[in-house]
Coordinates of C-alpha atoms in Angstrom, one line a residue:
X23 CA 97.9 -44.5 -28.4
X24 CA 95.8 -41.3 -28.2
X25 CA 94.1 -39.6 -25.2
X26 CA 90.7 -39.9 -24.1
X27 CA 90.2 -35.9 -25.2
X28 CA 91.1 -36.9 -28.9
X29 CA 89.3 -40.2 -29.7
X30 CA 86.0 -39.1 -31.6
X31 CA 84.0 -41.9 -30.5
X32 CA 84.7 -40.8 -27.1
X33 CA 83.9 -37.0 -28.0
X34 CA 80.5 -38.1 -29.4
X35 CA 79.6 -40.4 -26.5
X36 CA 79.9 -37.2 -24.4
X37 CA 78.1 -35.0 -26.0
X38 CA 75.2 -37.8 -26.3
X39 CA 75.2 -38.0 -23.0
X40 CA 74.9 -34.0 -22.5
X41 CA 72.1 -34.3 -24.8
X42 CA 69.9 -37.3 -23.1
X43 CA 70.3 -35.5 -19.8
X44 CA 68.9 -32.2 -21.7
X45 CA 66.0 -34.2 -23.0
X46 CA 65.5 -35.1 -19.2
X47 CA 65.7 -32.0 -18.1
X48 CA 63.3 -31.0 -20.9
X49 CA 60.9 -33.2 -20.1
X50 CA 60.7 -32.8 -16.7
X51 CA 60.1 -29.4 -17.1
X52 CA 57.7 -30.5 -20.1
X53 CA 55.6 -32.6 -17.4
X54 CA 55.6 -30.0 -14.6
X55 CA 54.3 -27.8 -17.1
X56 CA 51.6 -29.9 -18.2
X57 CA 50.7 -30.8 -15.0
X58 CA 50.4 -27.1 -13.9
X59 CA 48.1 -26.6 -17.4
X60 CA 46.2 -29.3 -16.0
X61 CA 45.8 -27.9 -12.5
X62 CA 44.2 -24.8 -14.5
X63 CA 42.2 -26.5 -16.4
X64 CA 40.7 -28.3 -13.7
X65 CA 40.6 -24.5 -11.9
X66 CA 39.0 -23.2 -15.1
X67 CA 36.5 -26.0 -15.3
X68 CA 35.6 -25.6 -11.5
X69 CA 35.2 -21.8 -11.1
X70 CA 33.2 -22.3 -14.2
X71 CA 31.3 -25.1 -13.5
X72 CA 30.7 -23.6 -10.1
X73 CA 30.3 -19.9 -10.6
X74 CA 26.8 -19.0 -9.8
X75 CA 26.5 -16.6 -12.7
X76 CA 25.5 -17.9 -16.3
X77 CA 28.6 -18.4 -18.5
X78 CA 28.6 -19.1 -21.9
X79 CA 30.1 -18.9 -25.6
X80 CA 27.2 -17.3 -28.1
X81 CA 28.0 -17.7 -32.2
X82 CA 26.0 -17.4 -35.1
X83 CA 23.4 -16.5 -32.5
X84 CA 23.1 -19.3 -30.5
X85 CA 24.4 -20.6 -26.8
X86 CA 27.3 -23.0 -27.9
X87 CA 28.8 -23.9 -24.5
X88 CA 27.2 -23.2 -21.5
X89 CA 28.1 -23.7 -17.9
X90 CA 25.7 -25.3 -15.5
X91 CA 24.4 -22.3 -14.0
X92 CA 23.3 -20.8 -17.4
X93 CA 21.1 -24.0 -18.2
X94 CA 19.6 -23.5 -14.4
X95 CA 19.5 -20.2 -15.1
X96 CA 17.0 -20.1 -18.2
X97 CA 15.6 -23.7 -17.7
X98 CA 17.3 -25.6 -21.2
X99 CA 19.3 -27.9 -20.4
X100 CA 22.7 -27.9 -22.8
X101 CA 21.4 -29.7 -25.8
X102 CA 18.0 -27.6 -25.9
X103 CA 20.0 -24.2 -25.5
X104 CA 22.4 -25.2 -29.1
X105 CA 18.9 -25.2 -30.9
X106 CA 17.6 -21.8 -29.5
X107 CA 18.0 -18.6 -30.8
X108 CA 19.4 -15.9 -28.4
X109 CA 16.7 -13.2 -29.1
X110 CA 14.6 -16.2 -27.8
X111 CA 16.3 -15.6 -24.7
X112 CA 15.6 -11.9 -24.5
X113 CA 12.0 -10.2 -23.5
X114 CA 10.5 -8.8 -27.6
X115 CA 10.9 -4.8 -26.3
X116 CA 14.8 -5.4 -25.7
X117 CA 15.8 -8.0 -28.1
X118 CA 17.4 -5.0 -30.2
X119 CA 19.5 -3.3 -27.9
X120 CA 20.2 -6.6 -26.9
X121 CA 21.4 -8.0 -30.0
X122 CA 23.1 -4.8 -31.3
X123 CA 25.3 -5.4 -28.1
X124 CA 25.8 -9.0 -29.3
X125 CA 27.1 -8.0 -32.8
X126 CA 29.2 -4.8 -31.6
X127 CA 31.0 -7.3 -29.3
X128 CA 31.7 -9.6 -32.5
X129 CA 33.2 -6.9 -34.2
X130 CA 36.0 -7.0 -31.9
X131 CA 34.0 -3.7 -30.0
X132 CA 36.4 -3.4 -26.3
X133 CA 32.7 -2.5 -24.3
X134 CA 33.2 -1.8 -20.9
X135 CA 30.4 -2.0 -18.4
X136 CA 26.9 -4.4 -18.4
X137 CA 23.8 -4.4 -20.2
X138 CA 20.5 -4.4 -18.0
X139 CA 17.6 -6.6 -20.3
X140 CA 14.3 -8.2 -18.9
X141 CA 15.2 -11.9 -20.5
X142 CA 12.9 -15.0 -20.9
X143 CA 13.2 -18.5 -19.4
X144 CA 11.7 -21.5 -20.9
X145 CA 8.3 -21.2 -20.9
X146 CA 8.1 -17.4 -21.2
X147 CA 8.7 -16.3 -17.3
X148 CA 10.9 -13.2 -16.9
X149 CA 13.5 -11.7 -14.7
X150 CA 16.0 -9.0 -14.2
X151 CA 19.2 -9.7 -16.1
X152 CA 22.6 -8.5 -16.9
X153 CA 25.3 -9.9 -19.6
X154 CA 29.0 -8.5 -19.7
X155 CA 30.7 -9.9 -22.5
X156 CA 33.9 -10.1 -24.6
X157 CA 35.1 -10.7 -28.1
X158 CA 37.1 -14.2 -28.4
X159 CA 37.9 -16.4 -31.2
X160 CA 36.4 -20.2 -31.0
X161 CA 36.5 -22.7 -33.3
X162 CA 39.0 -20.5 -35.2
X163 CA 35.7 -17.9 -36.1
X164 CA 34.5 -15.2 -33.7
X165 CA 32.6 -15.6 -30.9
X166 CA 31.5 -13.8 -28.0
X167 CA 32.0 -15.1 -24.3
X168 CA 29.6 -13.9 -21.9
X169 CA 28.0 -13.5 -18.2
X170 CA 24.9 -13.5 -17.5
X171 CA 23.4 -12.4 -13.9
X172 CA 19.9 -12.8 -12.4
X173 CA 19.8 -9.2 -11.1
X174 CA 15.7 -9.1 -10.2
X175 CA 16.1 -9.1 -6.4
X176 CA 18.6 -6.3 -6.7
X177 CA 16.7 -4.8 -8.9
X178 CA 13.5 -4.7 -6.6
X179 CA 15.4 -3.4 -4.1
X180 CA 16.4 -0.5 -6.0
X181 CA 12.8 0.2 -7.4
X182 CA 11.7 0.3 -3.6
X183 CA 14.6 2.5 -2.6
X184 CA 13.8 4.8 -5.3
X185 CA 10.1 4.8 -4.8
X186 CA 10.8 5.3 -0.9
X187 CA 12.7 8.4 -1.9
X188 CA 10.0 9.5 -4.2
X189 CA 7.7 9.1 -2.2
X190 CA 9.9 10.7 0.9
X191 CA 10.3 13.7 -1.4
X192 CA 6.3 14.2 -2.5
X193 CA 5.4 13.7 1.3
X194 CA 7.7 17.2 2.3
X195 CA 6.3 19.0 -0.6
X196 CA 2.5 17.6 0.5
X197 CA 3.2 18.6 4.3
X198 CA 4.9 21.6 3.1
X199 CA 2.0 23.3 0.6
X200 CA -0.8 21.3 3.3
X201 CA 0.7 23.9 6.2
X202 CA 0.9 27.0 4.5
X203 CA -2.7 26.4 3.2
X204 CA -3.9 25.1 6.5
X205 CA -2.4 28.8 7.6
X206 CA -4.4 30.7 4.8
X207 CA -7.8 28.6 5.6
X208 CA -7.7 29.7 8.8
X209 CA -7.9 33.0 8.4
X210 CA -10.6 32.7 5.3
X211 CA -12.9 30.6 8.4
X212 CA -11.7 33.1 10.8
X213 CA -13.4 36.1 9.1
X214 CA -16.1 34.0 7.9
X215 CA -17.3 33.1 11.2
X216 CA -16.7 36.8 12.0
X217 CA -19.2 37.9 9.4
X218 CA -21.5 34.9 10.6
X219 CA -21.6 36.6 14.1
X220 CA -22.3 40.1 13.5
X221 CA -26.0 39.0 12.4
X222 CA -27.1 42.2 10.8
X223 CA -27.0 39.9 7.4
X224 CA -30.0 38.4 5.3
X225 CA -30.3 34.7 5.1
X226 CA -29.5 34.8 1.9
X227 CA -26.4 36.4 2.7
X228 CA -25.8 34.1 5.7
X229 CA -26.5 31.2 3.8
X230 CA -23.7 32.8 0.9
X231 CA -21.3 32.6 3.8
X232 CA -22.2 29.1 4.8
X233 CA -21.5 28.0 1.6
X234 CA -17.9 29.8 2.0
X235 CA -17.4 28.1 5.2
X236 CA -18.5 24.3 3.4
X237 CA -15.7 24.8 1.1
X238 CA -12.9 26.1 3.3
X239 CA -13.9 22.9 5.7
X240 CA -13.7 20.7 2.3
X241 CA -10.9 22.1 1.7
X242 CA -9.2 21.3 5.0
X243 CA -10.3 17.4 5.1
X244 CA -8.2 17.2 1.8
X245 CA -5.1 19.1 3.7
X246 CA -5.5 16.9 6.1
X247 CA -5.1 14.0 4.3
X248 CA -2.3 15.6 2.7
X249 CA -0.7 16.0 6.3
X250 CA -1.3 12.4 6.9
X251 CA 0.3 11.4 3.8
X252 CA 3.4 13.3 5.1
X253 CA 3.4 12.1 8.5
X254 CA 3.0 15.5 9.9
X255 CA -0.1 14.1 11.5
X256 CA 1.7 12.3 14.8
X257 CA 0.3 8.8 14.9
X258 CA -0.8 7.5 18.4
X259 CA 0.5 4.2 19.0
X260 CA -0.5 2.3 22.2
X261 CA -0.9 -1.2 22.5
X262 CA -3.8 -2.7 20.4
X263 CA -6.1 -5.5 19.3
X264 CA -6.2 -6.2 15.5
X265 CA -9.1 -7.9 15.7
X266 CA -11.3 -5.6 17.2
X267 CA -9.8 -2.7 15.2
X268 CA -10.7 -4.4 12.3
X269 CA -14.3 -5.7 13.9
X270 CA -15.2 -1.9 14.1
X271 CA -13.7 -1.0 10.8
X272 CA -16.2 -4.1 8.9
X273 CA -19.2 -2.8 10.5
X274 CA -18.1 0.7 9.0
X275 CA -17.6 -0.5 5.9
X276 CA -20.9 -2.5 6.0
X277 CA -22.7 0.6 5.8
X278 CA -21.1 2.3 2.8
X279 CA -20.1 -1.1 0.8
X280 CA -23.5 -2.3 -1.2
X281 CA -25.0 -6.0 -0.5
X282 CA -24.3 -7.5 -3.6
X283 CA -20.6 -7.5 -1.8
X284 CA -19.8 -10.1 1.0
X285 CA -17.4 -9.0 3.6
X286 CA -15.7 -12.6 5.3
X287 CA -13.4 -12.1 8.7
X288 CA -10.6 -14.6 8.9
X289 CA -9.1 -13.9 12.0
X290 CA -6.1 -16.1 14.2
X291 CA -7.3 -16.4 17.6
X292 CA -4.5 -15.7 19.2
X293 CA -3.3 -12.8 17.6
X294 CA -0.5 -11.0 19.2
X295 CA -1.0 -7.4 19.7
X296 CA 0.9 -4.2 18.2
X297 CA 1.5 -1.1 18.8
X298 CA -1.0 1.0 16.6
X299 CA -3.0 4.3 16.0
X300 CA -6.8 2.5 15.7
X301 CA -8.0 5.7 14.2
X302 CA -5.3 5.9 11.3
X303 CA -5.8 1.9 11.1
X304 CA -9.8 1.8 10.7
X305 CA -9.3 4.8 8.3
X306 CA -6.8 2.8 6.0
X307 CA -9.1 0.2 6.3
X308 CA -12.4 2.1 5.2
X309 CA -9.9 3.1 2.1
X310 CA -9.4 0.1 1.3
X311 CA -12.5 -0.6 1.5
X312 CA -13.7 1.7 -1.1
X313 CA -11.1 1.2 -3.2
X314 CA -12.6 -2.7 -3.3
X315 CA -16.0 -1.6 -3.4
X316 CA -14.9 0.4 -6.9
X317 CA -13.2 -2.7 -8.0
X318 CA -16.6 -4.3 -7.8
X319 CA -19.2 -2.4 -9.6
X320 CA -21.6 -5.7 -10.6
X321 CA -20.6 -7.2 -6.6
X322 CA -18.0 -9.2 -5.3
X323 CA -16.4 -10.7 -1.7
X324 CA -14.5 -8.8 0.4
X325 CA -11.5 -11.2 2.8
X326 CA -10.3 -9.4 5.8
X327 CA -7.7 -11.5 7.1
X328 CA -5.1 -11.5 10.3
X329 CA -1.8 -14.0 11.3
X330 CA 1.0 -13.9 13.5
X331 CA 3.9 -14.1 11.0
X332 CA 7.7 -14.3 11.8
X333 CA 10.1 -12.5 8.8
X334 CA 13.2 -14.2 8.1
X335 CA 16.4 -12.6 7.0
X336 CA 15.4 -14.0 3.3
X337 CA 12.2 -11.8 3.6
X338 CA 13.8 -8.8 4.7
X339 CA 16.6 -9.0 1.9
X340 CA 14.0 -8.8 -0.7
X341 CA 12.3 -6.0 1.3
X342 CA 13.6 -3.0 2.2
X343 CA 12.1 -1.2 5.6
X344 CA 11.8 -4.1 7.8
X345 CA 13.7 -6.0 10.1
X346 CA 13.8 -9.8 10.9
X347 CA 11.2 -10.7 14.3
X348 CA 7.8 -11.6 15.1
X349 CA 5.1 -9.3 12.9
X350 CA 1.1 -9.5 12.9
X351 CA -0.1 -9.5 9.2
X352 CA -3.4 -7.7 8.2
X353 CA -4.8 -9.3 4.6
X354 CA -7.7 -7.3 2.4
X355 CA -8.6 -9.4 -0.3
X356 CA -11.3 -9.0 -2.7
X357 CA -12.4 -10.4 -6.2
X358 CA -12.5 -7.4 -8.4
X359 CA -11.2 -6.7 -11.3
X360 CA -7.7 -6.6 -11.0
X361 CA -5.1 -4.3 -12.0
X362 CA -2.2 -4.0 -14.8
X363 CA 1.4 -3.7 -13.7
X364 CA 1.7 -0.3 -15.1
X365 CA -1.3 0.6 -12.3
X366 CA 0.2 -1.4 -9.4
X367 CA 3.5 -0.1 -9.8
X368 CA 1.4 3.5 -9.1
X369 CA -1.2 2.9 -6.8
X370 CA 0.3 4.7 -3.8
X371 CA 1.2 7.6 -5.3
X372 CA -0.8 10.9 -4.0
X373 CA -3.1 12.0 -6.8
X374 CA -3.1 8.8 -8.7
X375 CA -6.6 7.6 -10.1
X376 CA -8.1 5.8 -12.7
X377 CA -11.0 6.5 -11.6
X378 CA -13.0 9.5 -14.1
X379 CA -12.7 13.1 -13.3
X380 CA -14.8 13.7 -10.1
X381 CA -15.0 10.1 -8.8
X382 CA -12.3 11.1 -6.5
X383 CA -8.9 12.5 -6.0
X384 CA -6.1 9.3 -5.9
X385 CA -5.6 10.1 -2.2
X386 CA -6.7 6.8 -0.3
X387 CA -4.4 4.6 -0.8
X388 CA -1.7 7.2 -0.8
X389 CA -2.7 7.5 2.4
X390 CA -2.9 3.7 4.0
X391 CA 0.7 3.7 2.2
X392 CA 1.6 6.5 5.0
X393 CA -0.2 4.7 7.6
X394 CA 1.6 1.6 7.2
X395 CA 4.9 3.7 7.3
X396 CA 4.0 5.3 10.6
X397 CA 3.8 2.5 12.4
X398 CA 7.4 1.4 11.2
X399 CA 5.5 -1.9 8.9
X400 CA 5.0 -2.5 4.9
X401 CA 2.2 -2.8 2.6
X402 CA 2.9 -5.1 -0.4
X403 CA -0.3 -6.0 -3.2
X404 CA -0.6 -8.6 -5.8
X405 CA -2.9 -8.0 -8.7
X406 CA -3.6 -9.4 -12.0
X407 CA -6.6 -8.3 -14.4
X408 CA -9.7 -10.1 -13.9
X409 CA -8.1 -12.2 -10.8
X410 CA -8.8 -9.6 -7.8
X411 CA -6.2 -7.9 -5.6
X412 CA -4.9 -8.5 -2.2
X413 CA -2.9 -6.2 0.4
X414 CA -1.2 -7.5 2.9
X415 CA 0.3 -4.7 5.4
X416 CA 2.8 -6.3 7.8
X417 CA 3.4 -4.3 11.3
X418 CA 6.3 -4.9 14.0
X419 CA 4.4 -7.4 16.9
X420 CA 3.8 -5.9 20.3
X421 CA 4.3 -6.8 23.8
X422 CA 1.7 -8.9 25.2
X423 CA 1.0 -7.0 28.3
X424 CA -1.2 -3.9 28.0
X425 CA -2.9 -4.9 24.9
X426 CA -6.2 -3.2 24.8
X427 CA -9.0 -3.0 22.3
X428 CA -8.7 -0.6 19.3
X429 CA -12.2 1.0 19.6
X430 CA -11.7 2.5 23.6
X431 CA -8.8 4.5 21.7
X432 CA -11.1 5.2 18.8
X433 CA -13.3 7.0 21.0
X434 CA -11.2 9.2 22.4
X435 CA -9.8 10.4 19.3
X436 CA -12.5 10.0 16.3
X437 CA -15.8 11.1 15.7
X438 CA -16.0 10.3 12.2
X439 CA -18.4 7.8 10.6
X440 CA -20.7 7.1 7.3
X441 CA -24.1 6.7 8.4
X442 CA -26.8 8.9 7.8
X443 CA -28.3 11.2 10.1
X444 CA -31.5 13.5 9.4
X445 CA -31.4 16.7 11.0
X446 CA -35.0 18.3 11.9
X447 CA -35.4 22.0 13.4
X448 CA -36.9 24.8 12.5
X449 CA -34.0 26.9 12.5
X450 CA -32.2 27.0 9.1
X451 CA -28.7 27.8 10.6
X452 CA -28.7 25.0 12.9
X453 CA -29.5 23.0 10.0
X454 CA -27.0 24.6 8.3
X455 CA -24.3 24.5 11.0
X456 CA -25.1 20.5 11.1
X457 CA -25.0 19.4 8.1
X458 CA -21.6 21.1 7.3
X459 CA -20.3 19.7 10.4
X460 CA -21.7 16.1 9.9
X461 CA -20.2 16.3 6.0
X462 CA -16.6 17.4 7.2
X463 CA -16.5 14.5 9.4
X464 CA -18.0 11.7 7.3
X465 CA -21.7 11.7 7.3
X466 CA -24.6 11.8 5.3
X467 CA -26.9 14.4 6.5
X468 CA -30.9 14.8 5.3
X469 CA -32.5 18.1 6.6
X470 CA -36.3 18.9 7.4
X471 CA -37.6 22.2 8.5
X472 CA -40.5 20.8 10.6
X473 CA -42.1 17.3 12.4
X474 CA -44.3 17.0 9.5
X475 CA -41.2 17.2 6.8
X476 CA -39.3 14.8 9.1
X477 CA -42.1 12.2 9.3
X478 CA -42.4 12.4 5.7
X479 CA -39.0 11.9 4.6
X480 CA -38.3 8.8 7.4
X481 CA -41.5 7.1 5.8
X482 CA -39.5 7.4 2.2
X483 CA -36.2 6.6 3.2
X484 CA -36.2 5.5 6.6
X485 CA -34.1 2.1 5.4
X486 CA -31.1 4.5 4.5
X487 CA -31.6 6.5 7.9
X488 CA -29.6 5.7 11.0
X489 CA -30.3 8.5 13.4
X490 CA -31.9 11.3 13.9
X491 CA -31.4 14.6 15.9
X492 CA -34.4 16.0 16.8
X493 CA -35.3 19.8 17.8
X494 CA -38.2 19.6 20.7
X495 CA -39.5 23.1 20.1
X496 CA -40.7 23.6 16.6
X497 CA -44.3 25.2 15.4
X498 CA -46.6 22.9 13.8
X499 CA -45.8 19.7 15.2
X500 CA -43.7 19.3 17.6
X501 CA -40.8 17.3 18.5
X502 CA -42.8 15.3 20.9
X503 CA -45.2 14.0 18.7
X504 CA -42.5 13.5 15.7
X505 CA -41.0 11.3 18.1
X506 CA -44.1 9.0 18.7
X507 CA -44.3 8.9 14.6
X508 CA -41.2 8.1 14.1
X509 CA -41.1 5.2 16.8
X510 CA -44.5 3.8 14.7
X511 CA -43.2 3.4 11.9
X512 CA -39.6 1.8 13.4
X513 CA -39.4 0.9 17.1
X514 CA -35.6 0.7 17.0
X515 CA -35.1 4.2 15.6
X516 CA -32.4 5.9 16.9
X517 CA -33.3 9.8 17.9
X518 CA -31.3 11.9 19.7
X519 CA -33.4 15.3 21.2
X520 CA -31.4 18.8 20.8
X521 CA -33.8 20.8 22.9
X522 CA -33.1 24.5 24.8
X523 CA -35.5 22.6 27.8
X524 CA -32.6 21.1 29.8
X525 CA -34.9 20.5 32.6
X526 CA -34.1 17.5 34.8
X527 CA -37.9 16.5 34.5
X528 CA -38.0 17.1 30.7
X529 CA -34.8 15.4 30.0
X530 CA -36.2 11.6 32.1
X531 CA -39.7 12.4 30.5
X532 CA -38.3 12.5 26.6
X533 CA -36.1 9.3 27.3
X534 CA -38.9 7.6 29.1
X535 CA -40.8 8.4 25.5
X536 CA -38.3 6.0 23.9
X537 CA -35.8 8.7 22.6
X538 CA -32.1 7.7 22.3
X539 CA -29.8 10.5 24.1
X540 CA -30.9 14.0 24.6
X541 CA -28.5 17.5 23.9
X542 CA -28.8 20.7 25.4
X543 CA -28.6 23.6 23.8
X544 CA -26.3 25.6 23.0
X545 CA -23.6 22.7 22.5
X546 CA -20.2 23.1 21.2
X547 CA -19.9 20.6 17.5
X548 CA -17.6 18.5 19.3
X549 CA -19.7 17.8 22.0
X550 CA -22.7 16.6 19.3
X551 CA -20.0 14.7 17.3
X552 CA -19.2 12.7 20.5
X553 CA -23.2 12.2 21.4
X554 CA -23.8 11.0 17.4
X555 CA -21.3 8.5 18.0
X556 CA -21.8 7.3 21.2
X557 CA -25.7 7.2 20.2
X558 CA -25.4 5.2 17.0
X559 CA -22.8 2.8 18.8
X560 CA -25.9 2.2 21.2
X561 CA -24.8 4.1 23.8
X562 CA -27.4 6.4 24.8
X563 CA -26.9 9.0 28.0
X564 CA -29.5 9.5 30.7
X565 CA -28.3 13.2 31.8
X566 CA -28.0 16.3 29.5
X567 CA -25.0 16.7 27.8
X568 CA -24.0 20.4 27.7
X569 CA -22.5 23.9 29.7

């Protein structure tokens, strides 16, 4: 009898059994492994399935295999995607960088980094986009898998951090070259006025120096825009009323805007108030105004709208310089003729135009662009050709208490305006002086040398006339009787009296006559700038107004 260690069929037995237990152990390992293969694919299939970038396979130039987020992404759904090309999917200027990317990457090309491309969703609409991609091999041919990423809000937000910083950077050289030539005007005016005052000069030399002094003051308005655009000009915010700010700011514009446009005021009742500069404000209004008006050549509407309006954090994220909180918004719509993107992307930029050479300088809405900043808010427009414009500024709310109408801190401040003002004396300097003065700060001034010239030129364009300053002592006739003339033909005219004759009887006598205000002279400029306004804004004095 043999042992159990030398009987073959015992042997074999064994070394079945060692074998069934390896298969066991193989397939245990076998199932692990397919359930951890499994437990990837399901990870695979959710990242990608779940992944808010567009994923997807591109061969033979079309999407094979897309994730859910592509289709979303460009609006196909799977099956549509299959039968569209990719250069379909790309905006015409881009398509060949696009698509030399696409076959660089086929061509086993190891291309680090991504490729920025305006593409196209279904139905033509564009946005921002990105694709990273890598060379693989599908369906046994090669392919290229890729990632696609909406980047248009990021985008905007760069474009608006670098136009900030443009704009940041033009502003210091504007303030910069505006101060050193403010310094060198002043000392051309300086010894102009010093000439002016030595009077042992012709007219015709006087009047050579006038003409000096008109261009140096020309000169300064545009610095001072310049400084405004820089915010070297400190804003004075106190607390303000919109509304009335832009109440005062329509009946400007009213009288420089032509009647073939409408202006329409849509104001909320219950407007919170802010804290503003009503000067800056009505003068970014009265730009925008004009920059309507030359939207409109054959006549339009104007919409001047205001809202209480609360920013999200949404809002903010998509743009940059303000915070989430309670803002007041201030709307200018008109129906004009629109602008290209090429333009709107420009249209605050100092010195832009498309206007022709010596329509103006491409400074106004430069410079409601630098209002807006001053008081910490943001201006956005929409435009399209033939489909109007509309601004919409957006500044921070104010407190409640305090508020007080924009046009008591216009007066304290401002002068300006754009009516027109005839000035009669018999004195050519005065009229001189005047009309430079009136000019620098706005106006349109008409000049007559005596009553008779005066009388004349109210009866041809009296319509167009909205004040006049009278002289009382000129030869021929005199101020006096102008003043009963001029009150014939138009009992509402406005006429304010310059006169040497400050007498207290002379002064109640001329107002008694039905004239407006009355000066004194000599006057200092800002004294008559103060009087024009407060005259025209019906507001006439009863005492003198001078030393």
């Amino acid at each position: 009898m043999t042992g159990p260690g030398k009987d073959p069929c015992l042997r074999e037995i064994a070394a079945l059994r060692e074998r069934v237990r390896y298969l066991e152990e193989v397939e245990k390992e076998f199932a692990a492994l397919a359930r951890a293969l499994k437990d990837s694919e399901e990870r695979y299939r959710f990242v990608v399935k779940e992944i808010r970038d567009g994923i997807f396979i591109a061969q033979d130039g079309r999407v094979k295999v897309a994730n859910p987020s592509m289709t979303e992404l460009v609006g196909f759904t799977a099956e549509e995607l299959d039968a569209v090309p990719i250069a379909d999917l790309v905006r015409p200027e881009d398509r060949e960088r696009v698509l030399g990317r696409y076959r660089e990457i086929l061509s086993g090309a190891d291309i680090k980094g991504a490729l920025a491309f305006r593409a196209l969703r279904k139905g033509g609409q564009e946005f921002q986009a990105e694709v990273r991609a890598v060379s693989i091999t599908w369906e046994e041919r090669p392919a290229a898998l890729c990632l696609l990423r909406d980047v248009t809000r990021q985008a905007h937000l760069e474009s608006r951090l670098q136009y900030a910083r443009k704009m940041e950077a033009v502003g210091t050289l504007a303030g910069g070259i505006a101060h050193d030539f403010n310094n060198h005007l002043q000392g051309i005016s300086g010894y102009i006025q010093l000439l002016m005052m030595r009077g042992d000069r012709d007219r015709t030399e006087q009047g050579w120096l006038l003409q000096i002094e008109r261009s140096v003051q020309r000169a300064a308005a545009l610095t001072k825009q310049l400084l405004i655009f820089s915010r070297r000009e400190e804003s004075r915010l106190e607390p303000l009323d919109l509304n009335e700010v832009v109440r005062q700011a329509q009946k400007t514009l009213a009288r420089t805007i032509p009647e073939s446009i409408a202006t329409e005021l849509r104001l909320a009742a219950d407007l919170n108030p802010i804290d503003g500069d009503a000067v800056q404000l009505e003068h970014a209004l009265f730009n925008l105004g004009i920059n309507a008006k030359d939207a409109m050549p054959d006549g339009g509407k104007i919409v001047i709208g205001t809202r209480n309006v609360r920013l999200d954090e949404a809002f903010c994220r998509r743009h940059a310089g303000v915070k989430p909180g309670d803002y007041v918004e201030l709307s200018f719509a008109d129906t004009g003729r629109g602008m290209e993107r090429e333009t709107l992307e420009r249209i605050f930029e100092p010195f832009y135009t498309t206007k022709s050479v010596g329509s103006g300088i491409g400074m106004g809405l430069a410079i409601v662009y630098a209002i807006v900043q001053s008081h910490h808010g943001i201006i956005l427009c929409e435009s399209r050709p033939a489909s109007g414009t509309i601004f919409r500024i957006l500044v921070p709310a104010g407190q409640r208490e305090g508020a007080v109408p924009g046009k008591e801190a216009r007066k304290k401040a401002d002068y300006r305006g754009v009516e027109t003002i005839l000035l009669v004396d018999d004195e050519v300097d005065i009229l001189d002086i005047g009309q430079n003065t009136l000019e620098q700060f706005g106006y349109t001034a008409l000049m007559a040398r005596s009553g008779e010239e005066a009388v004349e030129t109210y009866a041809r364009r009296g319509r167009d006339i909205d004040l006049v300053i009278l002289d009382l002592g000129m030869p021929g006739m005199g101020g006096e009787r102008c003043l009963q003339e001029l009150l014939k033909m138009n009992p509402s005219v406005k006429v304010l009296i310059a006169s040497g004759y400050a007498a207290t009887q002379t002064v109640e006598a001329i107002l008694r006559a039905g004239a407006t205000g009355f000066m004194a002279k000599p006057y200092r400029l800002e004294d008559m700038l103060k009087k024009v306004r407060e005259v025209l804004e019906g507001q006439g004095d009863e005492v003198p107004l001078g030393d």
